[in-house]
Coordinates of C-alpha atoms and ligand atoms in Angstrom, one line a residue:
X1 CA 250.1 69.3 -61.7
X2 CA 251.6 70.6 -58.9
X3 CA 254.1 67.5 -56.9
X4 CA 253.1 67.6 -53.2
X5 CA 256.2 68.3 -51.5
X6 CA 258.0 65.7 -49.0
X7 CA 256.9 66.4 -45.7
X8 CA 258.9 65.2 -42.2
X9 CA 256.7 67.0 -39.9
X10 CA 253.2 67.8 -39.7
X11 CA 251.6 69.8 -37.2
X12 CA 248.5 72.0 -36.4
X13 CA 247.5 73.0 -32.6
X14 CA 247.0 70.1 -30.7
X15 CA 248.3 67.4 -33.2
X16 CA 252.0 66.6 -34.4
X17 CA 252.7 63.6 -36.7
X18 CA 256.0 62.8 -38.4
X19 CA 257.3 60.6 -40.7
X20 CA 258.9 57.3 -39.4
X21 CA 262.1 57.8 -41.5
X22 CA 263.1 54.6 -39.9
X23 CA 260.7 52.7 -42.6
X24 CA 261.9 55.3 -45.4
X25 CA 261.7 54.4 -48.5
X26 CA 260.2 51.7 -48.4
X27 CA 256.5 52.7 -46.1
X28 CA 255.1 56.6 -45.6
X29 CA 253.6 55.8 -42.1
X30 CA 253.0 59.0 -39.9
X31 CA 253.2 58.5 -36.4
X32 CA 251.8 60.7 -33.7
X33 CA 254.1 62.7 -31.5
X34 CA 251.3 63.1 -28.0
X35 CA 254.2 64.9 -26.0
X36 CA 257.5 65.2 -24.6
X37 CA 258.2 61.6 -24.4
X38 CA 257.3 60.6 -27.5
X39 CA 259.7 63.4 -28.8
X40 CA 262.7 62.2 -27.3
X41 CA 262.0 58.5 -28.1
X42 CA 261.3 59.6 -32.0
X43 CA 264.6 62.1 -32.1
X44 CA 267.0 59.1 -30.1
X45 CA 266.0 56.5 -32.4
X46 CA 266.0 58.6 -35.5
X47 CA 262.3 58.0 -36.5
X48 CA 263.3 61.9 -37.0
X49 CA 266.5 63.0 -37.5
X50 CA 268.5 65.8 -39.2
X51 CA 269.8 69.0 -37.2
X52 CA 266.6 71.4 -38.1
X53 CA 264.1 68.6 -37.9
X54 CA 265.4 67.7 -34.2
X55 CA 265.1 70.8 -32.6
X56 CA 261.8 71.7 -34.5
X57 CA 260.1 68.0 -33.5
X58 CA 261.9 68.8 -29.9
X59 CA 259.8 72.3 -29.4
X60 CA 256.4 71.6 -31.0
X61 CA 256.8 68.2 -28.6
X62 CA 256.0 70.6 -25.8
X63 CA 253.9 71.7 -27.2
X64 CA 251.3 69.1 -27.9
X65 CA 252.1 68.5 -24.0
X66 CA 250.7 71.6 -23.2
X67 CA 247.9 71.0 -25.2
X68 CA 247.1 68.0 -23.1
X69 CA 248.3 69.1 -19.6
X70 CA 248.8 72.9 -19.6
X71 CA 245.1 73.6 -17.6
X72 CA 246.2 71.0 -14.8
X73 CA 249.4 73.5 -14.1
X74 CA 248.7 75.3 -11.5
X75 CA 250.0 79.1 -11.8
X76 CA 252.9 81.1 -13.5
X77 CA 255.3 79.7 -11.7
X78 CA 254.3 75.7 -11.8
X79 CA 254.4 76.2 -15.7
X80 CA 257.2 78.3 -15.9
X81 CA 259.1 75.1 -13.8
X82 CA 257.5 72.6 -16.3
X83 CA 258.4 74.4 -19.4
X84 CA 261.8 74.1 -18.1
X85 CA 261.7 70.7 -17.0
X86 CA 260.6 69.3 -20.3
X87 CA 263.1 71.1 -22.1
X88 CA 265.9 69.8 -20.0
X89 CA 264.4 66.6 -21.0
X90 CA 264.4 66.9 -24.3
X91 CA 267.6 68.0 -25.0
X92 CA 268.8 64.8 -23.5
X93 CA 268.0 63.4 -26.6
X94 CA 271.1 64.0 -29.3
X95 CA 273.8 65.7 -27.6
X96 CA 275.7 66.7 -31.2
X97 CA 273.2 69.5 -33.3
X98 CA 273.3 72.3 -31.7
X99 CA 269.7 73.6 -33.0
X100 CA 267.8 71.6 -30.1
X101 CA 269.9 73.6 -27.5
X102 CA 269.5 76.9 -29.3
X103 CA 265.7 76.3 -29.7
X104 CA 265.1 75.3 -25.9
X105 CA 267.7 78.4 -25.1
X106 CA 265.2 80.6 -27.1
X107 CA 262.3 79.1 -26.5
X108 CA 263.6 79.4 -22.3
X109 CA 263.7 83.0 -22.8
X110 CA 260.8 83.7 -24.6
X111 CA 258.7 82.2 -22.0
X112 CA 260.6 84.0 -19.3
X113 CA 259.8 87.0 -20.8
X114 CA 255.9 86.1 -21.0
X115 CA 256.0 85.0 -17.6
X116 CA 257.3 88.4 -16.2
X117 CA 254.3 90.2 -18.1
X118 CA 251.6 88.3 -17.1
X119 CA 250.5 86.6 -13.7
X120 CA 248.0 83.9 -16.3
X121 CA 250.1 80.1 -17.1
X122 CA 247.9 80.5 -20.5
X123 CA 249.7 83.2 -21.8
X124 CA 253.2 81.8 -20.7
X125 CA 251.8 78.7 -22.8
X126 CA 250.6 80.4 -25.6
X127 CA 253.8 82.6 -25.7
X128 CA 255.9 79.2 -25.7
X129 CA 253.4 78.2 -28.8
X130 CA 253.6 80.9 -30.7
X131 CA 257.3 80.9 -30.5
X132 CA 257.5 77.2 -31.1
X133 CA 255.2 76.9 -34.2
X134 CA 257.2 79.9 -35.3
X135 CA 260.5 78.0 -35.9
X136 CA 258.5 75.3 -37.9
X137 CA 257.5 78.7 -40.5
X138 CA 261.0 80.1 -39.8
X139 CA 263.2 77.3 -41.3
X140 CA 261.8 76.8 -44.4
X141 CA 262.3 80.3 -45.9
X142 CA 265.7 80.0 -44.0
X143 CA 266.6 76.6 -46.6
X144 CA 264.8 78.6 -49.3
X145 CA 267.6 81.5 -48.9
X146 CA 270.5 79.2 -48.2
X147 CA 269.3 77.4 -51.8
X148 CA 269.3 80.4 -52.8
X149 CA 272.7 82.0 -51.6
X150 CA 274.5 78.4 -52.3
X151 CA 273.8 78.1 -55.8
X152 CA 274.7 81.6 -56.5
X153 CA 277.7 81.0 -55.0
X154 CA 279.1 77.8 -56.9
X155 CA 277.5 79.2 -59.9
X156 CA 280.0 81.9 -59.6
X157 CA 282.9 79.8 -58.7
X158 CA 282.3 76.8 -61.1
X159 CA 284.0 76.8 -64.6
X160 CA 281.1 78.2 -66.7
X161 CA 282.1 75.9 -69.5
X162 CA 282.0 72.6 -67.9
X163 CA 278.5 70.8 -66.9
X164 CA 278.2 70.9 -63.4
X165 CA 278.2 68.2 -61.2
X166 CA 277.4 68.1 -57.3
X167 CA 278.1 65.5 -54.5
X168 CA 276.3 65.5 -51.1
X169 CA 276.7 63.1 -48.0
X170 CA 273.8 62.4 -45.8
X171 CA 270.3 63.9 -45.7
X172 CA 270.1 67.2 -45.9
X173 CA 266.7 68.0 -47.6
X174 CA 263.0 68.2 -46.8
X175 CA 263.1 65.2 -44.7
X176 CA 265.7 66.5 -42.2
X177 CA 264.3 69.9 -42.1
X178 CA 260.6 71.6 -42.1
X179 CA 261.2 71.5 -45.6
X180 CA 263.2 71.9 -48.8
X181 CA 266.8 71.8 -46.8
X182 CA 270.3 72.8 -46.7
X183 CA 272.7 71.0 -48.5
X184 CA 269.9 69.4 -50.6
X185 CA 268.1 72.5 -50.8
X186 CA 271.2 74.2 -52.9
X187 CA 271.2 71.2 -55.0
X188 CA 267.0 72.0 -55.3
X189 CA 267.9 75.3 -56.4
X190 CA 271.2 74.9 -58.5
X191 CA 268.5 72.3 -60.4
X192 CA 266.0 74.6 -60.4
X193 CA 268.4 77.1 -62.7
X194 CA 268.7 74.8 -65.2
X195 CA 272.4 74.1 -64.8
X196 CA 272.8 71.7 -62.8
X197 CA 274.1 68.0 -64.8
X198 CA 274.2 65.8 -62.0
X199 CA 273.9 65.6 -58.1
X200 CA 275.8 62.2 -56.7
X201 CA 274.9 61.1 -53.2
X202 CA 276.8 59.0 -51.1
X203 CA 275.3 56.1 -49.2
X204 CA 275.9 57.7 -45.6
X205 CA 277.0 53.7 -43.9
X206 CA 276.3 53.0 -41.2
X207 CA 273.0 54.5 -41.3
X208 CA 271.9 55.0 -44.9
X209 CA 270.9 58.7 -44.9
X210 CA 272.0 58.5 -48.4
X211 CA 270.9 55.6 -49.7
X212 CA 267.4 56.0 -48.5
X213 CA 266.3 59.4 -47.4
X214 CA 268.8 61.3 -49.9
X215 CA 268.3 59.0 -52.8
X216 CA 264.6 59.2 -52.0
X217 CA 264.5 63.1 -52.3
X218 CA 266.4 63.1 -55.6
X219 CA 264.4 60.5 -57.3
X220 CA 260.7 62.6 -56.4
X221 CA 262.1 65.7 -57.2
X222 CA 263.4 64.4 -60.3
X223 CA 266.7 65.4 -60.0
X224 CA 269.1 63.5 -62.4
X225 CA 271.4 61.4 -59.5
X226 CA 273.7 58.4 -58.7
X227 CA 274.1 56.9 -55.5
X228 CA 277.6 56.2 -54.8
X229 CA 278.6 54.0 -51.5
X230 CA 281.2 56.3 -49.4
X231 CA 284.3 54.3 -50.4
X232 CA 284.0 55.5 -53.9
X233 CA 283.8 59.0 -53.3
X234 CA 287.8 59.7 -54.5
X235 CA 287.3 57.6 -57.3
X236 CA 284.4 59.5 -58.0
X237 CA 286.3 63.1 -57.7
X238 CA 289.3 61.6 -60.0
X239 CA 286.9 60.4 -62.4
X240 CA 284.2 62.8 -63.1
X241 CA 284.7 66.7 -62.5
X242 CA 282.5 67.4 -60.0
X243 CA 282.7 71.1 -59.2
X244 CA 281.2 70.9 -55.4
X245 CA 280.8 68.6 -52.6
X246 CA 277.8 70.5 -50.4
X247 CA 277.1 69.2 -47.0
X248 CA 274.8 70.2 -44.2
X249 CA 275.9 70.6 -40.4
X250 CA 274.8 69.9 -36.7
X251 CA 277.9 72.4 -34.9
X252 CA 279.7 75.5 -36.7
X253 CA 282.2 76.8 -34.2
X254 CA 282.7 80.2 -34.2
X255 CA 285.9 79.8 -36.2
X256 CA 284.0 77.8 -38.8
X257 CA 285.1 74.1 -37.7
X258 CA 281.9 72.2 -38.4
X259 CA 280.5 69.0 -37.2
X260 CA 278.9 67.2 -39.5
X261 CA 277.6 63.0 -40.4
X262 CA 280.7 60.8 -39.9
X263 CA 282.3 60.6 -43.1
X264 CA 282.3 64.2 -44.1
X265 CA 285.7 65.0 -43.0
X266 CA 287.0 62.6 -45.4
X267 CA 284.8 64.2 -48.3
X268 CA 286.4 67.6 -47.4
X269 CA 290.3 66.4 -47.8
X270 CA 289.3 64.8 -51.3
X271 CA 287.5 68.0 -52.0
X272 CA 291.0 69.8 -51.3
X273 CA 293.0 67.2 -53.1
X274 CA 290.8 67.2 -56.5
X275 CA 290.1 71.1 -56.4
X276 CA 286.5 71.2 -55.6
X277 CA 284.8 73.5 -53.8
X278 CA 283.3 72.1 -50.3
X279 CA 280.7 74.5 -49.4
X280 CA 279.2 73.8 -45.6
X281 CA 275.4 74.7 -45.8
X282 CA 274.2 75.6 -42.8
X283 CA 270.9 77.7 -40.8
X284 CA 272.7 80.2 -38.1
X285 CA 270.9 78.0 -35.7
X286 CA 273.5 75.2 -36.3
X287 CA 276.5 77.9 -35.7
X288 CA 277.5 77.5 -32.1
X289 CA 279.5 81.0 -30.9
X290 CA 280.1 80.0 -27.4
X291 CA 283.0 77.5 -28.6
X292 CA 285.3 78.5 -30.1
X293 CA 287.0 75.3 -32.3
X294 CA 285.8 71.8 -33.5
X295 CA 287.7 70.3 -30.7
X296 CA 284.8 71.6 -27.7
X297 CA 282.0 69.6 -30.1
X298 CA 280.3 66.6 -28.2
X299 CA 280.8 64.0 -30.6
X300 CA 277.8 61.5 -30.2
X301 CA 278.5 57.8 -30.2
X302 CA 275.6 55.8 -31.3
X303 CA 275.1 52.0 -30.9
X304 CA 277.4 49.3 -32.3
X305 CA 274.3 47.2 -33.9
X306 CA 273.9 50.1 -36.5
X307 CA 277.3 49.1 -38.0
X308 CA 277.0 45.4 -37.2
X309 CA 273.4 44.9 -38.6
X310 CA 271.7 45.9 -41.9
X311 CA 268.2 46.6 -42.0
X312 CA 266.4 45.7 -45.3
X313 CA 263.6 44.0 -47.5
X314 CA 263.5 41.3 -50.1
X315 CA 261.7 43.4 -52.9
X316 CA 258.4 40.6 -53.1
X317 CA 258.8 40.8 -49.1
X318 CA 257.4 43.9 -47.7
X319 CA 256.6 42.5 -44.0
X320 CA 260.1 42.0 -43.8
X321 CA 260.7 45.9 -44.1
X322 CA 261.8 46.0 -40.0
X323 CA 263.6 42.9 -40.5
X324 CA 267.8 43.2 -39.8
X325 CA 270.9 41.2 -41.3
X326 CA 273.8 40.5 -39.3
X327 CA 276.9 41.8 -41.6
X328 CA 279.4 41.9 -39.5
X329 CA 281.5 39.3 -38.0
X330 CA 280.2 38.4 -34.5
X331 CA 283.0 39.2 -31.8
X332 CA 284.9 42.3 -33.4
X333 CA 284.8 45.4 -31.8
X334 CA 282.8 48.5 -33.2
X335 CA 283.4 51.9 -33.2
X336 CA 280.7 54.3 -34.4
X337 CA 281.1 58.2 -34.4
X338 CA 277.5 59.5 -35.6
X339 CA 279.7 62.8 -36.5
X340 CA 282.8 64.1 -37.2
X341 CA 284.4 67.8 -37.3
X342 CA 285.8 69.2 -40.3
X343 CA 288.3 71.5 -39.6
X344 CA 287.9 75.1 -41.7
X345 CA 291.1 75.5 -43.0
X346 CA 289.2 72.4 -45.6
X347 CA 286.0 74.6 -46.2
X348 CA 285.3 77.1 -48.9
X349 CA 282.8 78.6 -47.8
X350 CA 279.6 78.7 -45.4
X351 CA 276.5 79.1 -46.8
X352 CA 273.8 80.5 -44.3
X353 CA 270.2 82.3 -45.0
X354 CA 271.7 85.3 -44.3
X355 CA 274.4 85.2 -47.2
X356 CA 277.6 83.2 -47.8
X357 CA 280.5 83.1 -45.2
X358 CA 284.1 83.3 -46.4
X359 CA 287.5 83.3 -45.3
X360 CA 289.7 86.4 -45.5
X361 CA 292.4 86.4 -47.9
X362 CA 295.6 84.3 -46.3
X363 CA 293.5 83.3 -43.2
X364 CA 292.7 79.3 -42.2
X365 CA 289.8 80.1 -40.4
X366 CA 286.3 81.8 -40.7
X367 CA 284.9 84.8 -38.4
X368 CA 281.2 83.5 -38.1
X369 CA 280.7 85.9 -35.0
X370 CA 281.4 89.0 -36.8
X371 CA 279.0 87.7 -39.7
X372 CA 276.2 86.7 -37.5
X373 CA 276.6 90.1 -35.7
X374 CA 278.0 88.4 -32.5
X375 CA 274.9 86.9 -31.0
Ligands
MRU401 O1 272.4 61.5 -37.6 P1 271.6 62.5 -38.4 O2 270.9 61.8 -39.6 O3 270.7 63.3 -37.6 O4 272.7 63.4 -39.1 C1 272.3 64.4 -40.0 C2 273.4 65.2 -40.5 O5 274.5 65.0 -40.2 C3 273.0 66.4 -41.4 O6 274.0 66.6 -42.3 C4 272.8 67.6 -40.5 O7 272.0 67.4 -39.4 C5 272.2 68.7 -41.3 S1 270.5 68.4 -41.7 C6 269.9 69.8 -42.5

């Protein structure tokens, strides 16, 4: 029997569901995405959520839009303005993953280019489509390779002789991305060679990525796992010899400084201290060359009730499932980063779809422009 695999976004022409991760794991309920608004409600209350799955939810957004409104637009140059529009909107949403500006940069210049060709609005929409629905097809066989790449790589840095054991923070996998993932995707593949012991995911506080999207993927792939709450992650290291910490990213500077979920900074010093390897998995549409440190990333500052309030269920008490606890004292003040940058100088190495990124011998830093070929 072959296991269905996790889906975050469904789509055909004219129809975009996705699946309200805010009610992971607890309910699968798709909800319907009927345009740009929609889009940016879903992506800023992190129904959907996860670099990839942002910017891919973002684009195909427009395009069920189109569907609905692109034969009220009157020529070239009123869709060319709404195309525009709408992507400004949209990537109002998040301001920390870089893939939604980089999909609404490409997307821009795709339908430029259609726009100068043709004097119809339907084949600037339809070239927007075809690029849009593209991406969706695009970043799954990216994840596949940067599996792929990954695991070769901390197969050929780990100590052959001792079982291996991973950790990951956040969510990474199918449910962040069009599919199988980054971080969680080189776990899928380490697994998937037979050599993999253990994966441990933290908890991700404040907003459970861990917990309940990452611990969800591990248990339906089958993927032998513990869930660890953050706080124990040095324990953990000191403990158990865990060869790799693999994360995903929303910002790779061009020097390799890489935003990533709050809490990941503090993963890579352990990394350092314990002598694992703390490999950054990451799409080159998350690698950013137009700045050129951590320090020019837009760190996103979410709302305090995340930290101050707990959603949950009582296990016999399913209607409770979008009930909150208050677990914070009422009064104190909160401070809640979604993100934070790691600098490179703690990472080993990048892993991409197009191969794995490295620092040169001696050097702190990473060259990710002359790897991606400077574009
Ligand atoms: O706030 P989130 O859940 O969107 O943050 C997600 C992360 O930080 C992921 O690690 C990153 O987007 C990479 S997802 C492949």
């Amino acid at each position: 029997m072959v296991t269905p695999t996790l889906e975050a976004i469904r789509y055909k022409r004219g129809e975009l569901l996705i699946l309200d991760q805010l009610l992971l794991p607890h309910e699968t309920v798709y909800i319907p995405i009927n345009g740009i608004k929609d889009g940016h409600s879903a992506i800023k209350t992190m129904q959907v959520r996860g670099a990839p799955a942002i910017a891919i939810v973002a684009a195909l957004s427009l395009c069920i839009e189109l569907f609905h409104k692109g034969e009220t637009l009157a020529d070239t140059a009123a869709t060319l303005a709404f195309i525009e529009e709408s992507l400004q909107y949209l990537k109002t949403s998040r301001p920390t993953a870089v893939n939604l500006f980089d999909a609404a940069q490409k997307l821009w210049k795709t339908t430029q280019a259609a726009a100068a060709q043709t004097v119809s609005p339907k084949d600037v929409i339809n070239a927007y489509v075809d690029a849009a629905e593209q991406m969706l097809t695009d970043d799954v066989q990216d994840n596949k390779n940067i599996g792929k790449y990954g695991a070769e790589y901390i197969l050929n840095h780990a100590s052959p002789s001792t079982p291996l054991k991973v950790l990951t923070h956040c969510n990474t996998g199918s449910l962040a991305t069009a599919g199988y993932g980054t971080a969680l995707g080189i776990i899928r593949s380490l697994h998937a060679t037979g050599r993999l012991e253990h994966a441990y995911c933290t908890e991700t506080r404040p907003y459970n990525q861990g917990s309940r999207l990452t611990a969800y993927e591990l248990v339906y792939d089958n993927i032998p796992a513990t869930l660890v709450c953050d706080s124990m992650a040095s324990a953990l290291l000191r403990q158990e010899k865990v060869a790799a910490i693999i994360v995903g990213a929303d910002r790779v500077a061009a020097n390799g400084d890489t935003a990533n979920k709050i809490g990941t900074y503090q993963l890579a010093i352990t990394a350092k201290h314990h002598g694992a390897l703390f490999i950054v998995a990451a799409p080159s549409t998350s690698v950013d060359l137009s700045i050129a440190s951590g320090d020019e990333i837009p760190i996103e500052q979410r709302p305090p009730q995340e930290v101050s309030l707990v959603r949950g269920i009582l296990p016999d008490e399913p209607q409770l499932v979008a009930k909150t606890v208050q677990v914070a004292a009422k009064g104190i003040n909160i401070w809640n980063p979604s993100f934070d940058v790691t600098p490179a100088s703690l990472i080993t190495a990048i892993a991409t779809e197009k191969g794995v990124v490295t620092k040169k011998d001696g050097e702190s830093q990473f060259d990710m422009r002359t790897f991606l070929g400077g574009n």
